[in-house]
Tab-separated table of C-alpha atoms in Angstrom:
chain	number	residue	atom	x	y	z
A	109	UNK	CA	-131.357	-14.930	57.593
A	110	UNK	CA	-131.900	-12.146	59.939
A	111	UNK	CA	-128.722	-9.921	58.427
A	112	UNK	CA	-129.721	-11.162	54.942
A	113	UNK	CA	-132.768	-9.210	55.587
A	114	UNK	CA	-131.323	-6.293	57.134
A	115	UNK	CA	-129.349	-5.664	54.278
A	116	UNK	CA	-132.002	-6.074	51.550
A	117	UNK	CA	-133.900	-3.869	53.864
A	118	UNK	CA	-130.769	-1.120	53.818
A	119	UNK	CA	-130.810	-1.377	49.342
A	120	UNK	CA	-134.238	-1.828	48.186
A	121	UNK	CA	-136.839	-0.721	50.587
A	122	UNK	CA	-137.398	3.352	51.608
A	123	UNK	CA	-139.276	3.341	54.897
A	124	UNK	CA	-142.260	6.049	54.796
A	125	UNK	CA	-141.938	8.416	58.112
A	126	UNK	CA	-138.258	7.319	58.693
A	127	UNK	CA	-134.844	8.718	58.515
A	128	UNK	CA	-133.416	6.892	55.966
A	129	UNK	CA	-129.972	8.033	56.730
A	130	UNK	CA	-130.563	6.367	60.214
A	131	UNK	CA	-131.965	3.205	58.335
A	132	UNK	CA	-128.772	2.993	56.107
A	133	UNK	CA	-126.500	3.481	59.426
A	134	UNK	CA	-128.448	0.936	61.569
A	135	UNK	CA	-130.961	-1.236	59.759
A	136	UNK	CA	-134.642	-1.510	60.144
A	137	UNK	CA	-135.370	-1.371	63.803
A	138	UNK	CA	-137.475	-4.254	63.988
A	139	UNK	CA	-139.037	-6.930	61.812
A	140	UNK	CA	-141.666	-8.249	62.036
A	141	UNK	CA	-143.077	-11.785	61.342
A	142	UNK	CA	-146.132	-12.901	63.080
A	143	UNK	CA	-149.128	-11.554	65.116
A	144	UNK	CA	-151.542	-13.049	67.435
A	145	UNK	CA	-154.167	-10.757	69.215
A	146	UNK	CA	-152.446	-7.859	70.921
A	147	UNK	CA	-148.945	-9.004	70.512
A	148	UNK	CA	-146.536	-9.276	67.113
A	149	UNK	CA	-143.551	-11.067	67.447
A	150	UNK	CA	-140.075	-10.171	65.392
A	151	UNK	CA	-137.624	-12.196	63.660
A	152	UNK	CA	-135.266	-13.024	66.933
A	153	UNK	CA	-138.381	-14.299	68.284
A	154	UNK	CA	-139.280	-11.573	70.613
A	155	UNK	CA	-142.995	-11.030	71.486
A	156	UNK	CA	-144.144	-7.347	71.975
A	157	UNK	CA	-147.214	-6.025	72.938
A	158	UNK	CA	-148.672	-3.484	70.703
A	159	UNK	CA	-149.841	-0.857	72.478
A	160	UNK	CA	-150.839	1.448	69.631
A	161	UNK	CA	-152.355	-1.095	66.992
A	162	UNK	CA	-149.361	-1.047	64.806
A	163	UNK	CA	-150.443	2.575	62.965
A	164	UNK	CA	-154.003	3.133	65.028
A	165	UNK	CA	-155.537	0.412	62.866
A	166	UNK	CA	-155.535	-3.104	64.159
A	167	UNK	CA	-158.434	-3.034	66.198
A	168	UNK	CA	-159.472	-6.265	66.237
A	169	UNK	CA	-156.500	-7.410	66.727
A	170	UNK	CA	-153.757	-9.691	65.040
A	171	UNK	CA	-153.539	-13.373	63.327
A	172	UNK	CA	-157.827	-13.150	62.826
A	173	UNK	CA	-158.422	-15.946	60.996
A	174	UNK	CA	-161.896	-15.044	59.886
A	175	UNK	CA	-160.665	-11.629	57.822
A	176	UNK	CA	-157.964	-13.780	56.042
A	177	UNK	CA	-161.233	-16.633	55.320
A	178	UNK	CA	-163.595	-13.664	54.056
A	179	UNK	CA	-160.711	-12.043	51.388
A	180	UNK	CA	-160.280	-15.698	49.938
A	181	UNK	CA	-163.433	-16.410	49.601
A	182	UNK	CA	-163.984	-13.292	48.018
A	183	UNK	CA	-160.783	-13.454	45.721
A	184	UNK	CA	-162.071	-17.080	44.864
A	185	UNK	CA	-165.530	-15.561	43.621
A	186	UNK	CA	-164.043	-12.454	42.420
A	187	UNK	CA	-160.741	-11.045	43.526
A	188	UNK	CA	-161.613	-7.050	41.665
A	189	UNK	CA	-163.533	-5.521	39.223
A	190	UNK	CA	-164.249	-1.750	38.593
A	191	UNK	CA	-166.334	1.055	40.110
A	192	UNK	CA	-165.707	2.812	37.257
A	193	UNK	CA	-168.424	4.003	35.099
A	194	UNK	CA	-171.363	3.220	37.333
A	195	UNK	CA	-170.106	-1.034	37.132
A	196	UNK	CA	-170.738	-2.174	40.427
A	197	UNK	CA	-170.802	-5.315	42.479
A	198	UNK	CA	-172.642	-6.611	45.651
A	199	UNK	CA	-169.614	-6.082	48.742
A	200	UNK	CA	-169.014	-2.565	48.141
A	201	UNK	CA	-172.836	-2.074	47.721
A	202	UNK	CA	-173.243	-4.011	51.360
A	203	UNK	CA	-170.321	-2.386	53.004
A	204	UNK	CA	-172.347	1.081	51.657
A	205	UNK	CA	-174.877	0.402	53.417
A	206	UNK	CA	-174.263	-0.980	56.620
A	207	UNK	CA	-171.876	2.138	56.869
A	208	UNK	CA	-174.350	4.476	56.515
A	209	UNK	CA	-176.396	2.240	59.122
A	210	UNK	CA	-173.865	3.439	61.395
A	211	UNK	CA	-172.672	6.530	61.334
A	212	UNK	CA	-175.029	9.334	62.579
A	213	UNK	CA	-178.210	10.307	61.442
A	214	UNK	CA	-178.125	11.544	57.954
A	215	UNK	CA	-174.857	10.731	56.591
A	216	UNK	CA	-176.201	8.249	54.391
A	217	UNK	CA	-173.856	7.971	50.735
A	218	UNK	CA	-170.227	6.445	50.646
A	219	UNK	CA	-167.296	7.330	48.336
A	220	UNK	CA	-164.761	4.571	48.509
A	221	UNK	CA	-160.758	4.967	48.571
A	222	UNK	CA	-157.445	3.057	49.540
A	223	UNK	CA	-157.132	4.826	52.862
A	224	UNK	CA	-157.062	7.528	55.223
A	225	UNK	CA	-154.901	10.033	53.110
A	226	UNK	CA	-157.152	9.544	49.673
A	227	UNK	CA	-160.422	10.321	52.256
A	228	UNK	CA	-159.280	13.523	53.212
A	229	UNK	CA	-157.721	14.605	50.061
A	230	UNK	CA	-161.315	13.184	48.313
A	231	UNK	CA	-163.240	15.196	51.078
A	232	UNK	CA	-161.494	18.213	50.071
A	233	UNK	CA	-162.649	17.952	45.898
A	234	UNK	CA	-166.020	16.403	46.983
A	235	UNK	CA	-166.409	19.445	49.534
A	236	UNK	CA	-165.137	22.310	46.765
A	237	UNK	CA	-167.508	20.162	43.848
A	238	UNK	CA	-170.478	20.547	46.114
A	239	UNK	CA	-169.782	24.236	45.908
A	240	UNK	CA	-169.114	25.146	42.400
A	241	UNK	CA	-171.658	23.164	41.218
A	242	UNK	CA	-174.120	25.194	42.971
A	243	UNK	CA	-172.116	28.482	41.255
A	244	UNK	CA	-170.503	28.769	44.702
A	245	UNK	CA	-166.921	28.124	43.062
A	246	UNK	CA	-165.255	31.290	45.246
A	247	UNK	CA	-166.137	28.845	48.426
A	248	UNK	CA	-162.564	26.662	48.139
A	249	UNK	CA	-161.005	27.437	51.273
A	250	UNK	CA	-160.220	24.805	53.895
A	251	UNK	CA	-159.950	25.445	57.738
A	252	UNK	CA	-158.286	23.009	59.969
A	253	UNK	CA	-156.478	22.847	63.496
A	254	UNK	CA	-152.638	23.444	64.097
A	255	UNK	CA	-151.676	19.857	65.521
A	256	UNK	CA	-154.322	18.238	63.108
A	257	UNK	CA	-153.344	15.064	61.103
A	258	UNK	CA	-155.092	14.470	57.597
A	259	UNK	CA	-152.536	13.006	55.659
A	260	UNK	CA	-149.876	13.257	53.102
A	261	UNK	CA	-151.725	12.699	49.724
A	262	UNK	CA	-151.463	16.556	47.990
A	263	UNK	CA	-154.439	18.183	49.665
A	264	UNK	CA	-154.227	16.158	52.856
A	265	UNK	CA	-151.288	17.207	53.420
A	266	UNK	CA	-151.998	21.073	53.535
A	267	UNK	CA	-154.898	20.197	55.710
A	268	UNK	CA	-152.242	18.896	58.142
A	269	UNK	CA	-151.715	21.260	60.822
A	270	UNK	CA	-148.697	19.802	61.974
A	271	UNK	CA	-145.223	22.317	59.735
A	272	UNK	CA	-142.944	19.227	59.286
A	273	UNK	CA	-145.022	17.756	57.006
A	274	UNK	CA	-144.855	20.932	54.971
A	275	UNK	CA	-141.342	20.849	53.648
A	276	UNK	CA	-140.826	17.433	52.256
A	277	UNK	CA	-141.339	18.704	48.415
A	278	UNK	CA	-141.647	22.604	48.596
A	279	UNK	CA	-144.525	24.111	49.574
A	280	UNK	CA	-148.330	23.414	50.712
A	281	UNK	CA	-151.256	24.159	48.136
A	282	UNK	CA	-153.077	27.171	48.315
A	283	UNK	CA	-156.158	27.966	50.281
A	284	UNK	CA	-155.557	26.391	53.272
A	285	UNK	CA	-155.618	27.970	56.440
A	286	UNK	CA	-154.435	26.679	60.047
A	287	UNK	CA	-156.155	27.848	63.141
A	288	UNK	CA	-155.458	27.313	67.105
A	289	UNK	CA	-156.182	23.785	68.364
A	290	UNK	CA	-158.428	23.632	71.726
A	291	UNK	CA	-154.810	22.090	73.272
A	292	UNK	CA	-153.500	24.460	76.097
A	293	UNK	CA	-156.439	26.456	75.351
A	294	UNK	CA	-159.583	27.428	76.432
A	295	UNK	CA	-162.894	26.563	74.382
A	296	UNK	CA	-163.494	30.607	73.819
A	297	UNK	CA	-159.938	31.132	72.673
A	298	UNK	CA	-160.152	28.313	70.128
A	299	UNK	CA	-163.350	29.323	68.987
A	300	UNK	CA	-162.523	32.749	68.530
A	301	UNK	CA	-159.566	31.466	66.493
A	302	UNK	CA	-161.770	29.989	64.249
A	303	UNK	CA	-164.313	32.858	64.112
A	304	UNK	CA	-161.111	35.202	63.291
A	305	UNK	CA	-159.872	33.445	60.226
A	306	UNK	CA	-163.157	32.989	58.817
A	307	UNK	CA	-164.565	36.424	59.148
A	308	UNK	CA	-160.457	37.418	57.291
A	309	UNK	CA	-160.999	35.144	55.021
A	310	UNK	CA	-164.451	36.069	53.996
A	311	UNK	CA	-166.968	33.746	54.836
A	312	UNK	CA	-168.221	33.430	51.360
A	313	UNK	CA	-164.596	31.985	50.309
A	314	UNK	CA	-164.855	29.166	53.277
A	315	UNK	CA	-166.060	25.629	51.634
A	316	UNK	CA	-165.270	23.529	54.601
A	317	UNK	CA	-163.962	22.976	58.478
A	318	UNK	CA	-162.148	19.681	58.573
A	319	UNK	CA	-161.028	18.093	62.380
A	320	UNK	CA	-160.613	14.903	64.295
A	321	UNK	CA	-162.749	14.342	66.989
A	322	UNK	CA	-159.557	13.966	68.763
A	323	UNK	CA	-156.274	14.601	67.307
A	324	UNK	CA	-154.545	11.918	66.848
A	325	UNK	CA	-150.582	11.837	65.518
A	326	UNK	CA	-150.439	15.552	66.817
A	327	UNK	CA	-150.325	13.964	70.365
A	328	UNK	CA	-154.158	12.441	71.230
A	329	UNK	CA	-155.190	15.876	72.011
A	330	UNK	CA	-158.550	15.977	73.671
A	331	UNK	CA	-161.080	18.762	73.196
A	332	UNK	CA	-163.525	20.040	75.969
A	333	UNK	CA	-166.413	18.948	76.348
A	334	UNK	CA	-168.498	22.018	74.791
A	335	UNK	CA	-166.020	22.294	71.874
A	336	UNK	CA	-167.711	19.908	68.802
A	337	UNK	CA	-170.937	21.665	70.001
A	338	UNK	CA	-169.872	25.217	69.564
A	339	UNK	CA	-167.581	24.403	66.665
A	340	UNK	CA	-170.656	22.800	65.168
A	341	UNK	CA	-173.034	26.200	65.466
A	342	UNK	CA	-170.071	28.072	64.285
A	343	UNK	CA	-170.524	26.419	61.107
A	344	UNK	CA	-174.047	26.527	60.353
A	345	UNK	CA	-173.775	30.473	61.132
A	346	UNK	CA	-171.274	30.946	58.166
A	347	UNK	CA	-172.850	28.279	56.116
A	348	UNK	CA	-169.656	26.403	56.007
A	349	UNK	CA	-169.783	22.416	55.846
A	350	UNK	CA	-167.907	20.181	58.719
A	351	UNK	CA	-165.940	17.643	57.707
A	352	UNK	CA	-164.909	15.057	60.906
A	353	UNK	CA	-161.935	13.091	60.103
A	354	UNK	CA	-162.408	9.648	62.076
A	355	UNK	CA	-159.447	7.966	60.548
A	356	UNK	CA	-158.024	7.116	63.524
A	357	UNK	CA	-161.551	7.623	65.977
A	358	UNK	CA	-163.063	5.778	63.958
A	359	UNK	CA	-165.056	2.338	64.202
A	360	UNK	CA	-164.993	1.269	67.971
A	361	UNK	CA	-161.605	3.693	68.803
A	362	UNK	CA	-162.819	5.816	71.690
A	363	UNK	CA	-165.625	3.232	72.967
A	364	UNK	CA	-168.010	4.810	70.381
A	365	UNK	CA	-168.619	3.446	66.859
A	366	UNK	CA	-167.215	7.060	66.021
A	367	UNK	CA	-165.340	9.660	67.651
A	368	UNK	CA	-167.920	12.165	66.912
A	369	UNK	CA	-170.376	10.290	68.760
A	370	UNK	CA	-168.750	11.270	72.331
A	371	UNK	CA	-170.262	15.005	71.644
A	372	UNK	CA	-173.134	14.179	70.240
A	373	UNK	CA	-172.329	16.525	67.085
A	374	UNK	CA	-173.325	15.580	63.315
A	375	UNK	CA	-170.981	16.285	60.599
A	376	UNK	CA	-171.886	17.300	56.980
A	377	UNK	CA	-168.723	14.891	55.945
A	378	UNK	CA	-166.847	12.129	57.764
A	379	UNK	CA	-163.555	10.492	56.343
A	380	UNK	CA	-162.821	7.212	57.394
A	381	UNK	CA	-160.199	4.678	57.068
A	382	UNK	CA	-158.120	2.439	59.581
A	383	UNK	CA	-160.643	0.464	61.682
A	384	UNK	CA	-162.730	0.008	59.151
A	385	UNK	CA	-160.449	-3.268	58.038
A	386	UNK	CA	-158.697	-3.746	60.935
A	387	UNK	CA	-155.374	-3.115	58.639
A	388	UNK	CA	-155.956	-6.559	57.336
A	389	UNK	CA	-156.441	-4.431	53.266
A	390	UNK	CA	-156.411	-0.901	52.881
A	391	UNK	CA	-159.655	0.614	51.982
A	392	UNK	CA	-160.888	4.117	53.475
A	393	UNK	CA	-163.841	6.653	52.306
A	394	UNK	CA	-165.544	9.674	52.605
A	395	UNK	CA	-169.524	9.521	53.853
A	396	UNK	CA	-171.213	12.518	52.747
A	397	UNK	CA	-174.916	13.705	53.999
A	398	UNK	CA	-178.202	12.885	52.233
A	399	UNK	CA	-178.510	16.753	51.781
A	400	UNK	CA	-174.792	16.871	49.818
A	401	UNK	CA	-175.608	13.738	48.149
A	402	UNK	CA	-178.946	15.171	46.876
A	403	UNK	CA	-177.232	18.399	45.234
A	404	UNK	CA	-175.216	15.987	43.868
A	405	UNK	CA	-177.822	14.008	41.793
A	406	UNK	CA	-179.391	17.111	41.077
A	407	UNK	CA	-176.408	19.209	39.710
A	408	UNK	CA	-173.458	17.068	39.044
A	409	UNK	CA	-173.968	16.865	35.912
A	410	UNK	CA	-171.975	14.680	33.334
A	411	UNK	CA	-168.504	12.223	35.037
A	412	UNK	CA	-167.248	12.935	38.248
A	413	UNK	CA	-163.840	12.655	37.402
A	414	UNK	CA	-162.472	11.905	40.674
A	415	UNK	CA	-161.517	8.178	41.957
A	416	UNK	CA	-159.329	5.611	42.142
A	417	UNK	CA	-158.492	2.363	40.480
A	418	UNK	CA	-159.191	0.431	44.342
A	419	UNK	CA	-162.322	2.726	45.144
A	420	UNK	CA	-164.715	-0.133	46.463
A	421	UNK	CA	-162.221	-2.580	45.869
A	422	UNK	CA	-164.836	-6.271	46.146
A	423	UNK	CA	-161.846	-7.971	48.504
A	424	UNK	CA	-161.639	-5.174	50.839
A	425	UNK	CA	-165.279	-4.485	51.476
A	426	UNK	CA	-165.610	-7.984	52.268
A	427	UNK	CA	-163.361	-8.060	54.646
A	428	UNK	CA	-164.724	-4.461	55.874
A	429	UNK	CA	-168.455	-6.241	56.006
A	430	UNK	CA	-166.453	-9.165	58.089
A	431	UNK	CA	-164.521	-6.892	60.276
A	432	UNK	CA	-167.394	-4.889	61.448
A	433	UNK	CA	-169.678	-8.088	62.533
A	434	UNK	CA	-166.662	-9.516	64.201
A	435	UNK	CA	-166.733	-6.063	66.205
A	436	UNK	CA	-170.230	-6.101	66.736
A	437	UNK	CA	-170.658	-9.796	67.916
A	438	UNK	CA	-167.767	-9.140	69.971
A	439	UNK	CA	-168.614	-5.949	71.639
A	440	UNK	CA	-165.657	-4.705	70.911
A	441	UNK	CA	-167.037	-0.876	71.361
A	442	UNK	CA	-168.134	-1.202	74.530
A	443	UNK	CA	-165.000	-3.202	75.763
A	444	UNK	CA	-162.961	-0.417	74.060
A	445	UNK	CA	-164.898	1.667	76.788
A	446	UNK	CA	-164.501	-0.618	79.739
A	447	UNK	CA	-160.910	-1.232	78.962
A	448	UNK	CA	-159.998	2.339	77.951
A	449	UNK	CA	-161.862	3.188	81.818
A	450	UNK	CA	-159.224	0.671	83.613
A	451	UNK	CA	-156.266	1.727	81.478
A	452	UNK	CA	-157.074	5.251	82.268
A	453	UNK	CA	-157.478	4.534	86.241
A	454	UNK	CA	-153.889	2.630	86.100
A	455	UNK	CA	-152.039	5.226	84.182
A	456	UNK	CA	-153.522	7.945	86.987
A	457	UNK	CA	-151.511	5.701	89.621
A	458	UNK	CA	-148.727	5.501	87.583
A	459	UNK	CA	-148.972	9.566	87.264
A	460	UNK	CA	-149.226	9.419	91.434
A	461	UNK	CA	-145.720	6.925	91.612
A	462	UNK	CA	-143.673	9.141	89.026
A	463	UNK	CA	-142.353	12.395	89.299
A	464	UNK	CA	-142.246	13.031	85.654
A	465	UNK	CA	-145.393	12.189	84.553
A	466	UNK	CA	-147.941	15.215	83.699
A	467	UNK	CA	-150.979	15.009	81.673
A	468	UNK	CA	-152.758	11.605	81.203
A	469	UNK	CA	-155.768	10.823	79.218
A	470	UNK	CA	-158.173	9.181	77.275
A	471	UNK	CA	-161.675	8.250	75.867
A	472	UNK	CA	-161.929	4.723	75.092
A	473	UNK	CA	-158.569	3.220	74.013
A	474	UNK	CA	-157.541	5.817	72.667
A	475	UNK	CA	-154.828	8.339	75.005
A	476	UNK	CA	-151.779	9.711	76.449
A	477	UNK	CA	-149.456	10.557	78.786
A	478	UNK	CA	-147.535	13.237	78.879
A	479	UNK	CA	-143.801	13.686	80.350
A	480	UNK	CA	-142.952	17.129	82.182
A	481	UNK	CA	-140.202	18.237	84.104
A	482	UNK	CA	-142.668	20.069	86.529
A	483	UNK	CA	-145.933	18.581	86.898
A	484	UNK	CA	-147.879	21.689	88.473
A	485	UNK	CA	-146.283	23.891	86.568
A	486	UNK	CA	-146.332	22.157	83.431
A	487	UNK	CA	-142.487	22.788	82.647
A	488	UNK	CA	-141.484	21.345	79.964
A	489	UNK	CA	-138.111	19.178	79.204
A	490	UNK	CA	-135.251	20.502	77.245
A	491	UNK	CA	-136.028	18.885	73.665
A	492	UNK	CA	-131.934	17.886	73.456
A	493	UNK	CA	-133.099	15.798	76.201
A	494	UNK	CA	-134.498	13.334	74.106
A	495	UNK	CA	-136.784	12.470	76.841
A	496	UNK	CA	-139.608	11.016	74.710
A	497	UNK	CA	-137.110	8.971	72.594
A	498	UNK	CA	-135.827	7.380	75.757
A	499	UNK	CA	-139.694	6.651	77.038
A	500	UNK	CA	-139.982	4.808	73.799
A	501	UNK	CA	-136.482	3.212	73.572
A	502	UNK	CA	-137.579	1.694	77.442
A	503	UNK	CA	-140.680	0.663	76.106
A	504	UNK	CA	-139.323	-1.344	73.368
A	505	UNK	CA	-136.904	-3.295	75.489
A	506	UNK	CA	-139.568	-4.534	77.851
A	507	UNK	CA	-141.832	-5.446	74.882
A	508	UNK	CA	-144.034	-2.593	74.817
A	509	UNK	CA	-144.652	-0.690	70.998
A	510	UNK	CA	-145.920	2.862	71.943
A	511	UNK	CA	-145.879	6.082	69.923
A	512	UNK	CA	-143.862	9.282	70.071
A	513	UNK	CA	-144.696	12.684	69.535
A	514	UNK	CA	-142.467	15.679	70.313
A	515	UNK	CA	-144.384	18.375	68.641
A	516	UNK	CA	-144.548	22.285	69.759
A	517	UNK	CA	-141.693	20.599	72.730
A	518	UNK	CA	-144.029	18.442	73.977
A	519	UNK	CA	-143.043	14.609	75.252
A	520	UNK	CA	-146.204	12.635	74.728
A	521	UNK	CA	-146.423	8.545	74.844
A	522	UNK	CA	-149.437	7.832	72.662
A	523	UNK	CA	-151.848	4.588	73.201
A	524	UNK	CA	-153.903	3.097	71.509
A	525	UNK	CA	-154.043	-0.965	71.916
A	526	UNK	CA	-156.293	-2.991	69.995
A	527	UNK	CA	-160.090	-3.329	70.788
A	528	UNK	CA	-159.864	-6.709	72.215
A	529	UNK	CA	-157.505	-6.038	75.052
A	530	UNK	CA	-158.439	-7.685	78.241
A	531	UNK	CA	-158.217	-7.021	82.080
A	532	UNK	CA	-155.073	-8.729	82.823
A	533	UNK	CA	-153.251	-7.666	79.762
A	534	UNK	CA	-153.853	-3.815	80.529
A	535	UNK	CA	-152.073	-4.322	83.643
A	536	UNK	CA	-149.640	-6.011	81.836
A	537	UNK	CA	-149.087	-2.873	79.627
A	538	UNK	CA	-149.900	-0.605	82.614
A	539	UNK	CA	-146.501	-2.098	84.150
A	540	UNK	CA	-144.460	-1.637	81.583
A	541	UNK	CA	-145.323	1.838	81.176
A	542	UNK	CA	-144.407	1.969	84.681
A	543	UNK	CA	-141.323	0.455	84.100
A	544	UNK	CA	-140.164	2.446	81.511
A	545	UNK	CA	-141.158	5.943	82.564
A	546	UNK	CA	-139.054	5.135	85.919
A	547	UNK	CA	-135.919	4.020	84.275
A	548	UNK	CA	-136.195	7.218	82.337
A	549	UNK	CA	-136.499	9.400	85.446
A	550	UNK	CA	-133.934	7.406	86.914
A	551	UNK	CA	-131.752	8.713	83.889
A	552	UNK	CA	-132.739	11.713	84.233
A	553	UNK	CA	-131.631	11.750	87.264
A	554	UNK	CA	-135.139	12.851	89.315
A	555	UNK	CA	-135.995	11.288	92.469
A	556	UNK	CA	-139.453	12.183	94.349
């Protein structure tokens, strides 16, 4: 069964973020058949634990019972209708609302999408609309961080700040600008970065700053602590609309409902996707101010002709709506505090046992550790090292799933494991990050 699937695998199926010349040489990796909680088992019958919520999503974990009860009771009722032409029904209009119940103060009106690519690439028209229909249309340009992930829909992907997402099909789409991330930097350099490329571009041409709370794919970079603040008066000087992208931060990620929260800064826009389902049915969505939405019933006039066919899709808002009291009866935000505290305080002891470990952090479950060849100095490893790829290659064989990221010659594990973790099963992953990061030193052939 197993190489039956392999080989359908190898014909018929074209793996997104994947070599497929490695898939047609080796087969998939891994599959997958069942979940349950914090672990997914494959095919042979291995059991892994997975550390970074499949794709930063699974929050509440696998196998819940409860999400798969609420989308068949919903597809009994009503499996889909339209949002088309102002037809609406009563889960989208809930899930609406008890969004805007939780996100900060004043970002009160939801536009609905498939996921976390379609919310930033949304956020960019609905940003640039909010413009020109004011007679503002010159305002179109879109600042973001170098090392920021938005996505790989058309304009998400040139608000990525990360180049190999650049080249896949020619080139990026015009107007979007890239500026220095607050990684390896100080807060005054970033800033200034910022401040630079919008007083070159001409303030009057900016419609929009877009950033994570904390990036996430580029390598769970962390900002200071004064950052969101000053980035957020940088903005209202110039006029020019903030748009935080909790795709990954958001709903219970960093042991705040959103990522935001942790600086106490409010966004004009926030994209959201992920968490907001658990994974268990892709939905995402852009939540826009009450002072955009206003402009917005005052001057869009005639069809917003933007949206998609699964924009408040009635099967995935109930299982958003059923999600999000599962978190909230659980207290799965403030465990992902108390869990991301001990996971943080046993990946510091790991950092004091091994030679090659730099960098580690978090906030919430949400961090990283970082691999160096010199901790105080920060040097880095040779890239045709492959240092990271063996961290993750250990990983797997004792049953851990972690993340990767090699950008700008960096060797970063990322972590993220779902909200529900407990105390004994941190330890457990603790270990066998401990485990793995030693047999790759061993390799390496570094001894303290």
């Amino acid at each position: 069964m197993s190489n039956n699937l392999i080989e359908m695998d190898k014909r018929h199926f074209i793996h997104p973020t994947s070599s497929i010349q490695q898939q047609q040489k080796n087969g998939a990796k891994v599959i997958m058949e069942e979940g349950d909680g914090i672990y997914l088992k494959d095919i042979t019958g291995k059991w892994y634990l997975d550390a970074v919520s499949s794709l930063w999503n699974v929050n509440i974990g696998h196998g819940r019972e409860e999400l798969a009860k609420a989308a068949a009771e919903q597809m009994k009722k009503m499996a889909f209708s339209s949002a088309f032409s102002t037809f609406s029904h009563e889960p989208a209009i809930r899930l609406a609302e008890k969004i805007a119940s939780l996100t900060p103060e004043g970002l009160n009106a939801v536009f609905f999408t498939s996921g976390g690519s379609e919310s930033n690439d949304s956020a960019v028209k609905l940003v640039r609309h909010y413009w020109k229909i004011q007679n503002r249309s010159e305002r179109r340009k879109i600042i973001s961080l170098k090392r920021g992930y938005h996505g790989v829909a058309a304009a998400s992907t040139s608000v990525t700040g990360i180049p190999e997402f650049w080249g896949m099909a020619g080139h990026m789409m015009t107007d979007f600008i890239h500026v220095d991330t607050h990684y390896n930097s100080t807060t005054d350099q970033a800033i200034a970065s910022l401040r630079q490329a919008i007083e070159e571009s001409g303030p009057e041409t900016v419609a929009a700053f877009f950033a994570e709370p904390i990036q996430g794919a580029g390598g769970v970079l962390i900002p200071p602590d004064d950052y969101f603040p000053r980035i957020r008066a940088l903005c209202d000087d110039y006029g020019i609309l903030f748009v935080a992208d909790e795709v990954i931060t958001g709903f219970g990620r960093t042991g705040k409902m959103f990522g935001i929260e942790n600086w106490d800064v409010i966004p004009d826009v926030m994209t959201f996707a992920k968490g907001v389902t658990s994974g268990y049915f892709p939905l995402g969505g852009v939540v826009v101010s009450e002072t955009i939405h206003n402009v917005f019933k005052e001057k869009s006039l005639g069809t917003l002709f933007h949206g998609f066919t699964y924009s408040g899709h009635p099967t995935g808002a109930a299982v958003a709506l059923k999600n999000i009291e599962i978190m909230e009866q659980g207290q799965l935000v403030e465990n992902s505090r108390l869990m991301g505290n001990r996971l943080l305080l046993g990946l510091k002891k790991v950092k004091e046992s091994l030679e090659i470990v730099g960098d580690v952090r978090f906030v919430g479950l949400l961090g990283a550790v970082e691999l160096v060849e010199e901790p105080v100095s920060n040097k880095r490893f040779a890239q045709d090292q492959h240092v990271t790829l063996k961290a993750i290659e250990a990983l797997h064989e004792r049953g851990v799933i972690c993340r990767g990221v090699t950008y700008d010659n960096t060797d970063i594990i990322c972590i993220a494991p779902p909200l529900i973790i407990n105390q004994e099963q941190v330890d457990q992953l603790v270990e066998g990050v401990y485990e793995a990061i030693l047999k790759v030193q061993q390799q390496l052939g570094i001894k303290r």
